[in-house]
mmCIF file of C-alpha atoms in Angstrom:
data_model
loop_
_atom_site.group_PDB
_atom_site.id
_atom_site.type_symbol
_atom_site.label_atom_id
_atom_site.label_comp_id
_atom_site.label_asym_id
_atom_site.label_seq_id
_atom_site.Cartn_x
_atom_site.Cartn_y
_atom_site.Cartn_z
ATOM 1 C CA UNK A 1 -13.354 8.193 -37.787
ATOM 2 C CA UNK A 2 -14.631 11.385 -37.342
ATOM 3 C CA UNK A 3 -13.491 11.784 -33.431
ATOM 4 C CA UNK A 4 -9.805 11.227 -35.115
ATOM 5 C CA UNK A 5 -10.351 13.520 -37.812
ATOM 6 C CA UNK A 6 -11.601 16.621 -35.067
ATOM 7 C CA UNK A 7 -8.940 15.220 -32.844
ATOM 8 C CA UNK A 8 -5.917 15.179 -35.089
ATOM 9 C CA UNK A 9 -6.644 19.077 -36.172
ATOM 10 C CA UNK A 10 -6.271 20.176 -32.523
ATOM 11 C CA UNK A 11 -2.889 21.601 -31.416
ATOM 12 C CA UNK A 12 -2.675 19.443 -28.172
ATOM 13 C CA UNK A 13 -2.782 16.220 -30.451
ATOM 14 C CA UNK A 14 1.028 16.535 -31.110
ATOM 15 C CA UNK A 15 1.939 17.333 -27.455
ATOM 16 C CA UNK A 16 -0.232 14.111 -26.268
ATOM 17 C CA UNK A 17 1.982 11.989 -28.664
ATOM 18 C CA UNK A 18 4.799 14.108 -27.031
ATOM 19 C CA UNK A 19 3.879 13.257 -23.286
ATOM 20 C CA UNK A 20 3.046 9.463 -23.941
ATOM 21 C CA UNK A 21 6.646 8.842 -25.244
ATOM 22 C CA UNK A 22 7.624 9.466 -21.283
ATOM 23 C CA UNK A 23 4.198 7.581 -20.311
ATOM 24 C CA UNK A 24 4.774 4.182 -21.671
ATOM 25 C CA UNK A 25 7.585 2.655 -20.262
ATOM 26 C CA UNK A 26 9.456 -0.134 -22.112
ATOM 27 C CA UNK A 27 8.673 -3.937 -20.989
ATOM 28 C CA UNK A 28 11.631 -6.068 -19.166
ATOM 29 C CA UNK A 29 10.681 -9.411 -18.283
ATOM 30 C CA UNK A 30 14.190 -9.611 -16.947
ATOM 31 C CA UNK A 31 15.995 -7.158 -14.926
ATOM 32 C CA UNK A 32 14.145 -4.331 -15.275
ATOM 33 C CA UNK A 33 15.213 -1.080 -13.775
ATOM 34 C CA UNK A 34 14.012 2.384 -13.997
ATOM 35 C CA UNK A 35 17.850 3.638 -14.694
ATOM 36 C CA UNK A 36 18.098 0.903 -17.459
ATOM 37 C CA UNK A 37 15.245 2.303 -19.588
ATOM 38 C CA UNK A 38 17.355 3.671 -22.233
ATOM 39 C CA UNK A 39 19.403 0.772 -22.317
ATOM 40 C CA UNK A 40 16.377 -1.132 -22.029
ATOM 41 C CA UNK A 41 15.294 0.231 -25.581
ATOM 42 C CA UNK A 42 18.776 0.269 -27.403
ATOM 43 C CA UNK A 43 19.308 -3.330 -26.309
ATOM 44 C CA UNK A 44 15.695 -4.342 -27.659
ATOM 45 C CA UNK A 45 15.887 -2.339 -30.922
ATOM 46 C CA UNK A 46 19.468 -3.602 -31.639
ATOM 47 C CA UNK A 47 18.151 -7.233 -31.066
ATOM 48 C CA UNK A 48 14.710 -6.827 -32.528
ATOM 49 C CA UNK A 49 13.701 -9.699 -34.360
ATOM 50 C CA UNK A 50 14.108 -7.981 -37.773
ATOM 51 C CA UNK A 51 17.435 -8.692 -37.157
ATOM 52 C CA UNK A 52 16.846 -12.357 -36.961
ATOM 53 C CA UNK A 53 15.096 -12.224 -40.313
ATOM 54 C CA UNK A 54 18.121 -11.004 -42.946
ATOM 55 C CA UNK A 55 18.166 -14.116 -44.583
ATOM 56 C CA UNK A 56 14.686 -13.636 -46.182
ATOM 57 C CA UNK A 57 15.445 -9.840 -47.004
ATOM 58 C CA UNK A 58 15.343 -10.662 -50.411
ATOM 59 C CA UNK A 59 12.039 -11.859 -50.661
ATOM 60 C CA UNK A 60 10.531 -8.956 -48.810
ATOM 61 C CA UNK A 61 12.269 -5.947 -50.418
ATOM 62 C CA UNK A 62 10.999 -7.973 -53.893
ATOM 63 C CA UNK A 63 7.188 -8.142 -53.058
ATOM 64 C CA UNK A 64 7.506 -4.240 -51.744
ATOM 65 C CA UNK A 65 9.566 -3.025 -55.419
ATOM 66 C CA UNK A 66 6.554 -5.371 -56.542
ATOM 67 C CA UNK A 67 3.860 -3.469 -54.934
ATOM 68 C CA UNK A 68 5.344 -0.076 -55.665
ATOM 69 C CA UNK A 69 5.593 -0.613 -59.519
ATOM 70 C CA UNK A 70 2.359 -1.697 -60.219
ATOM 71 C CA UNK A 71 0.903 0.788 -58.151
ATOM 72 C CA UNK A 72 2.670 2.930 -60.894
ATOM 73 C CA UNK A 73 1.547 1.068 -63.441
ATOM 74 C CA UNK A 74 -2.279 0.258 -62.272
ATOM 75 C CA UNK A 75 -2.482 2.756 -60.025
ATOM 76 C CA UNK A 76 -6.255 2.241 -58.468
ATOM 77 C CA UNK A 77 -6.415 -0.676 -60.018
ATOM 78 C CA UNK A 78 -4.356 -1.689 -57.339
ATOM 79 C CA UNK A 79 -5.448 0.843 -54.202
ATOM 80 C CA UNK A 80 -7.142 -2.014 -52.221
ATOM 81 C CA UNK A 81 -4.155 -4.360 -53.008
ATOM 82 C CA UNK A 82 -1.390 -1.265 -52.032
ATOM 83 C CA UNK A 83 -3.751 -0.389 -49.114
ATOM 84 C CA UNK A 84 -3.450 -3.714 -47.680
ATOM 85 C CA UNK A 85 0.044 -3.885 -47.729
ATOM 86 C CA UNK A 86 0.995 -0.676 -46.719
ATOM 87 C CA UNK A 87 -1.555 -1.400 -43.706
ATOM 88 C CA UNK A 88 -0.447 -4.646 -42.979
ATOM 89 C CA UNK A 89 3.400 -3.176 -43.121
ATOM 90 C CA UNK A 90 3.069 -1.463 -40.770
ATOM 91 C CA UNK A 91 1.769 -4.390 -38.089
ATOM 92 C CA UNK A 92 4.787 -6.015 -38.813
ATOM 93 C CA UNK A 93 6.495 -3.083 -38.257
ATOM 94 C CA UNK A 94 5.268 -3.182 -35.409
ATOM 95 C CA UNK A 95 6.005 -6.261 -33.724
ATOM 96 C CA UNK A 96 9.460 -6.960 -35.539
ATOM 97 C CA UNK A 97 11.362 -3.561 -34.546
ATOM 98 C CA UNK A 98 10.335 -3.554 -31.200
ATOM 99 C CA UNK A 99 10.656 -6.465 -29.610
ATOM 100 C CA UNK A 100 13.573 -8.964 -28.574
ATOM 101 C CA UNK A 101 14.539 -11.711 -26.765
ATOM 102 C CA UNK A 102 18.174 -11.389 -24.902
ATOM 103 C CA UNK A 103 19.974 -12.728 -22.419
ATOM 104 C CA UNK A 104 20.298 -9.869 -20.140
ATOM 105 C CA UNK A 105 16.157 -9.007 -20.543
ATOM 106 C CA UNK A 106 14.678 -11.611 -21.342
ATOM 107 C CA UNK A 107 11.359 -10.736 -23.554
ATOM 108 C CA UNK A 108 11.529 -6.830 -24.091
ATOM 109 C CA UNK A 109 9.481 -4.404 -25.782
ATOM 110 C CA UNK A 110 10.295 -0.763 -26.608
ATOM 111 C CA UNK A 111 5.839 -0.080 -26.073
ATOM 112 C CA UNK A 112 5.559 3.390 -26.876
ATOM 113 C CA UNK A 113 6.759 2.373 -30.371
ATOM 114 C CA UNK A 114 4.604 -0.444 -30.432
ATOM 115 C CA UNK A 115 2.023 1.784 -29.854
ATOM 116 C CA UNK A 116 2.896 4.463 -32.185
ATOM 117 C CA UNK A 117 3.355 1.996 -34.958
ATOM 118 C CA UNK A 118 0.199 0.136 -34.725
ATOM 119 C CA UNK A 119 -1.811 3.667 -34.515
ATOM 120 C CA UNK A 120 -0.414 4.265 -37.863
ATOM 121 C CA UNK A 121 -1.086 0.637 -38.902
ATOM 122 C CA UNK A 122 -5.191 1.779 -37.257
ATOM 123 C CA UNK A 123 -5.594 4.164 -39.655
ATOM 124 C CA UNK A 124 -4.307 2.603 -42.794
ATOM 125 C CA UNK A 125 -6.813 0.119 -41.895
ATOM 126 C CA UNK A 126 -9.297 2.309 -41.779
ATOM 127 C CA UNK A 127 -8.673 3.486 -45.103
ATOM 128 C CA UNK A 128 -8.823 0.064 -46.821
ATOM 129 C CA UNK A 129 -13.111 0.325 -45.770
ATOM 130 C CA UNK A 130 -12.875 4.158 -46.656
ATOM 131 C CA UNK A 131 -11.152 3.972 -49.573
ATOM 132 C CA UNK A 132 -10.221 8.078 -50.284
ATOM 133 C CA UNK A 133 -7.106 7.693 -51.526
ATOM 134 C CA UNK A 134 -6.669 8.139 -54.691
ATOM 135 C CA UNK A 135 -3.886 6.555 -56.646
ATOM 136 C CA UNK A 136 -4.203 8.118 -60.462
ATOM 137 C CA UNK A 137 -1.534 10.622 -59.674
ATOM 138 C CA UNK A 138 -3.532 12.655 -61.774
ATOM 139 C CA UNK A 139 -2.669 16.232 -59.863
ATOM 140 C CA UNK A 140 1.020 15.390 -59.903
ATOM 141 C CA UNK A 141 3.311 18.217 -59.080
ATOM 142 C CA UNK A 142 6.540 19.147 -59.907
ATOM 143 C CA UNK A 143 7.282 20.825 -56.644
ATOM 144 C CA UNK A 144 6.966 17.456 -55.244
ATOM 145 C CA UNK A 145 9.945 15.742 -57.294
ATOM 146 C CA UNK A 146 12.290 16.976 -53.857
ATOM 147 C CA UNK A 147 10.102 14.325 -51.832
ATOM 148 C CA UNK A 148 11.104 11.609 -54.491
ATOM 149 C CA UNK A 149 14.465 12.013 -54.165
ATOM 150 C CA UNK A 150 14.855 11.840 -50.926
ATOM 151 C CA UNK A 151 12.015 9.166 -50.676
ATOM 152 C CA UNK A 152 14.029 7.029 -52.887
ATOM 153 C CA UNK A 153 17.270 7.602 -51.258
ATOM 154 C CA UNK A 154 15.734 6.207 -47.531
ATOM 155 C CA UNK A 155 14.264 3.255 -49.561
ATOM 156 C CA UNK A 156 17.281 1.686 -51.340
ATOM 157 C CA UNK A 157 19.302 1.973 -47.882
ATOM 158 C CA UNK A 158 22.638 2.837 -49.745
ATOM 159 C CA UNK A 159 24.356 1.570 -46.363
ATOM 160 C CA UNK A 160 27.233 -0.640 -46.795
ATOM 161 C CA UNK A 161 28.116 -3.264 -43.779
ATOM 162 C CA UNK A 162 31.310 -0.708 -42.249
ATOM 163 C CA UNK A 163 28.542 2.107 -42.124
ATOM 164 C CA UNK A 164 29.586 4.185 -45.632
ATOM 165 C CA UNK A 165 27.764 4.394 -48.221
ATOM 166 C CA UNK A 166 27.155 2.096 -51.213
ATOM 167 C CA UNK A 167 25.116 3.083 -54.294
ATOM 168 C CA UNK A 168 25.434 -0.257 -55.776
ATOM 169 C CA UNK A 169 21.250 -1.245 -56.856
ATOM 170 C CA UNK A 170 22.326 -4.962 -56.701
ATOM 171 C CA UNK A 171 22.459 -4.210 -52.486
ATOM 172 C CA UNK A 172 18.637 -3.022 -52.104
ATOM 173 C CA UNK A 173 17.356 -6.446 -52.560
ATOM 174 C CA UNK A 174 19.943 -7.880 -49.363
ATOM 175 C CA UNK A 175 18.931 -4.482 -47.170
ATOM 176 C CA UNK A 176 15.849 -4.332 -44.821
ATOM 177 C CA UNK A 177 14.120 -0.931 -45.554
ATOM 178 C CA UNK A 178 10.974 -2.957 -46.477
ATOM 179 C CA UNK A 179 10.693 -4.081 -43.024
ATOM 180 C CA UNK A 180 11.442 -0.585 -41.552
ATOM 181 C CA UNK A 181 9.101 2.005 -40.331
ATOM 182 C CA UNK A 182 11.562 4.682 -41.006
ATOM 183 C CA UNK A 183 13.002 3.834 -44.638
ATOM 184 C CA UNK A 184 9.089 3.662 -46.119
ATOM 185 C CA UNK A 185 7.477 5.979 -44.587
ATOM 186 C CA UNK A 186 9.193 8.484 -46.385
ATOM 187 C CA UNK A 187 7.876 6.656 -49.759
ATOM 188 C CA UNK A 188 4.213 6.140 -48.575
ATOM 189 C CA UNK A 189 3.570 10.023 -47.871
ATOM 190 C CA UNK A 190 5.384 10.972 -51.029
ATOM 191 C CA UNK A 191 3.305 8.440 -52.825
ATOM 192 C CA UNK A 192 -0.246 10.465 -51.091
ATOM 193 C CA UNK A 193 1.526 14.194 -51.689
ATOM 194 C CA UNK A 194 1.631 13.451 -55.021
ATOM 195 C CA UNK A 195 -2.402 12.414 -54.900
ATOM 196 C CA UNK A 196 -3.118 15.657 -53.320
ATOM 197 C CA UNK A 197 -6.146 16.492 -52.963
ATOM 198 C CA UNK A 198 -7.636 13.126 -53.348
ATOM 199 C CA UNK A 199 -5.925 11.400 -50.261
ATOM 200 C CA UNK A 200 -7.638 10.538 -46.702
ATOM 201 C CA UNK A 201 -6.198 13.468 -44.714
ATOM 202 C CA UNK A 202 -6.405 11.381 -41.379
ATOM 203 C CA UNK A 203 -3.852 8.784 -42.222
ATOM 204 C CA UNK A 204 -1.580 11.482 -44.292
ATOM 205 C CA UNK A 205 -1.785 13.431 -41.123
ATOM 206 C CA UNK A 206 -1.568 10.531 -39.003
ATOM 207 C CA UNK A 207 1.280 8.560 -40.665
ATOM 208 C CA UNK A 208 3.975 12.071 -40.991
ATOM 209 C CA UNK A 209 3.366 13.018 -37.183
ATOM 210 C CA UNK A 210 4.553 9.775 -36.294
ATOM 211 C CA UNK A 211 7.227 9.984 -38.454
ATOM 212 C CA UNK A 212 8.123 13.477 -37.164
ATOM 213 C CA UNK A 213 8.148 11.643 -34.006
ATOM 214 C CA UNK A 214 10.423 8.869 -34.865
ATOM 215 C CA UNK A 215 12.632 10.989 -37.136
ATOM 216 C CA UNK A 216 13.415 13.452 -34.079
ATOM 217 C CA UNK A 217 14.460 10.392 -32.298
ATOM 218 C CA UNK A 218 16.922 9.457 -35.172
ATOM 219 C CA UNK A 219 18.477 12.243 -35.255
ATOM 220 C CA UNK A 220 20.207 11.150 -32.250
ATOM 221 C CA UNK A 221 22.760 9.266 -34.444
ATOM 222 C CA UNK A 222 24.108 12.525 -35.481
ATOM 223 C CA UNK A 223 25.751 12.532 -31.696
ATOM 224 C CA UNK A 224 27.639 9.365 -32.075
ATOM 225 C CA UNK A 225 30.499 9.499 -34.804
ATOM 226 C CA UNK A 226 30.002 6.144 -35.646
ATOM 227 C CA UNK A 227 26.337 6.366 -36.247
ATOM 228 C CA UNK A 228 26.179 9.577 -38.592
ATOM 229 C CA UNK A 229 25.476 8.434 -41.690
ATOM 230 C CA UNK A 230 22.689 6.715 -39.773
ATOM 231 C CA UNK A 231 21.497 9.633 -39.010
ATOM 232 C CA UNK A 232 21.781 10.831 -42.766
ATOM 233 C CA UNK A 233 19.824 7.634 -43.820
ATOM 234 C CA UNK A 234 16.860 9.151 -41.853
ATOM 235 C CA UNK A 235 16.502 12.853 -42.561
ATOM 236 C CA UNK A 236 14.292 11.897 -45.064
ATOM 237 C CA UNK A 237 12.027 10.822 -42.582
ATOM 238 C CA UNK A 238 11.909 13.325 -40.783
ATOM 239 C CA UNK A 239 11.806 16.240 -43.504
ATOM 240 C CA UNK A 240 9.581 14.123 -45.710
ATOM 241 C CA UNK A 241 7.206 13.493 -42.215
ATOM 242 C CA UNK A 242 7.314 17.418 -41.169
ATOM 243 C CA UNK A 243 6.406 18.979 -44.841
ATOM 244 C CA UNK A 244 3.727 16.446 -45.190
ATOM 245 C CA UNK A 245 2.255 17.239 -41.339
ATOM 246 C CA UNK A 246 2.474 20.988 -42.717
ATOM 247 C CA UNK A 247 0.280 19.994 -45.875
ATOM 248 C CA UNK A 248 -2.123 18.340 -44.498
ATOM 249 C CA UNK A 249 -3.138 21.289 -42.228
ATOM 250 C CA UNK A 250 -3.107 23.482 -45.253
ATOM 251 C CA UNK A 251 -5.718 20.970 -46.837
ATOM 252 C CA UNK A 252 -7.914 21.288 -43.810
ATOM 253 C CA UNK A 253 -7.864 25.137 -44.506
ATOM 254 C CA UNK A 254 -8.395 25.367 -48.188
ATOM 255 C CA UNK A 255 -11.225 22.466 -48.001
#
């Protein structure tokens, strides 16, 4: 762990993140071209199996409002539990966002997300035998409350089935942001910024350069009238990601 922890301070660590998103090339098993790359990835993230999986939505965003209350309540009573889950989140991440079976390619796989995601899903596992996080919340911080806001906001996935918006709490428990890298993530770091200092900088640093990395790719959406409040959905991802990527460097310098 300490190669990733001297590694992950370095300035070229972003930039060979950067340069493998062009390295690994998405998986056809079925008419794969080199022109149809991007349509390689839209087809296999539009057909990913999370999208075979709505009907148990319900069950899934229960156990994760589960976990996330009585990690309020407990707190480290429940850090190896939380730990766990969070860890083995983001496997399933993973595996169900990024692959898909369709007619016109066969098996695919978007692999640089694969990739990305399990790295994140490395280090959270790490952190279940380290165990530095600390979940007493004890050095809360006001200046943080922004982070909750817009934490919360990704996490109920006020997104109504024509694309607008619907506030209605009922919906969160029939929506899929507990299966989806880029509606928690925004919750997890909040949930370590407010345990600053006490947090394992490695998979705070980790987990928001990832999301920086996913949440440039989102903003995409804002390109596509039809897809903009898409892209709304996910600027707390990518704000949430880049503040927390900023603190964790600050840590480093202070410690």
């Amino acid at each position: 762990m300490k190669n990733i922890t001297y590694i992950s301070k370095k300035w070229w660590f972003f930039l060979v993140l950067l340069v493998t998103q062009s390295v690994l090339l998405p998986f056809a098993s079925r008419n794969f071209d080199m022109g149809n790359i991007n349509d390689i990835i839209y087809t296999t993230l539009g057909n990913a199996f999370q999208t075979q999986i709505g009907t148990y939505n319900v069950y899934f965003q229960t156990l994760s409002l589960l976990m996330l209350i009585l990690l309020v309540v407990f707190r480290n009573k429940m850090k190896l539990v939380f730990t766990i889950y969070v860890a083995v989140s983001y496997i399933a991440f993973a595996f169900i966002q990024n692959i898909a079976i369709t007619e016109k390619y066969g098996l695919s796989i978007v692999t640089v997300n694969l990739v990305m995601f399990l790295f994140v899903a490395y280090v959270w596992i790490r952190e279940i035998f380290q165990a530095k996080n600390d979940y007493s919340f004890s050095n809360f911080r006001w200046k943080y409350s922004w982070m909750i806001i817009l934490s919360l906001f990704a996490y109920l996935c006020p997104i109504s089935a024509n694309g607008g918006f619907d506030f209605n709490p009922v919906r969160f428990f029939y929506m899929n942001s507990a299966t989806a890298f880029c509606l928690t993530t925004p919750l997890f770091l909040t949930i370590l910024t407010l345990n600053i200092p006490n947090i394992n900088i490695v998979t705070y640093r980790i987990t928001a350069i990832i999301g920086v990395i996913i949440g440039l790719y989102n903003m995409m959406s804002f390109f596509n009238p039809d897809t903009i409040n898409l892209g709304v959905l996910h600027i707390p991802l990518l704000v949430i990601s880049l503040y927390s990527c900023i603190l964790s460097y600050k840590i480093d310098k202070k410690k």
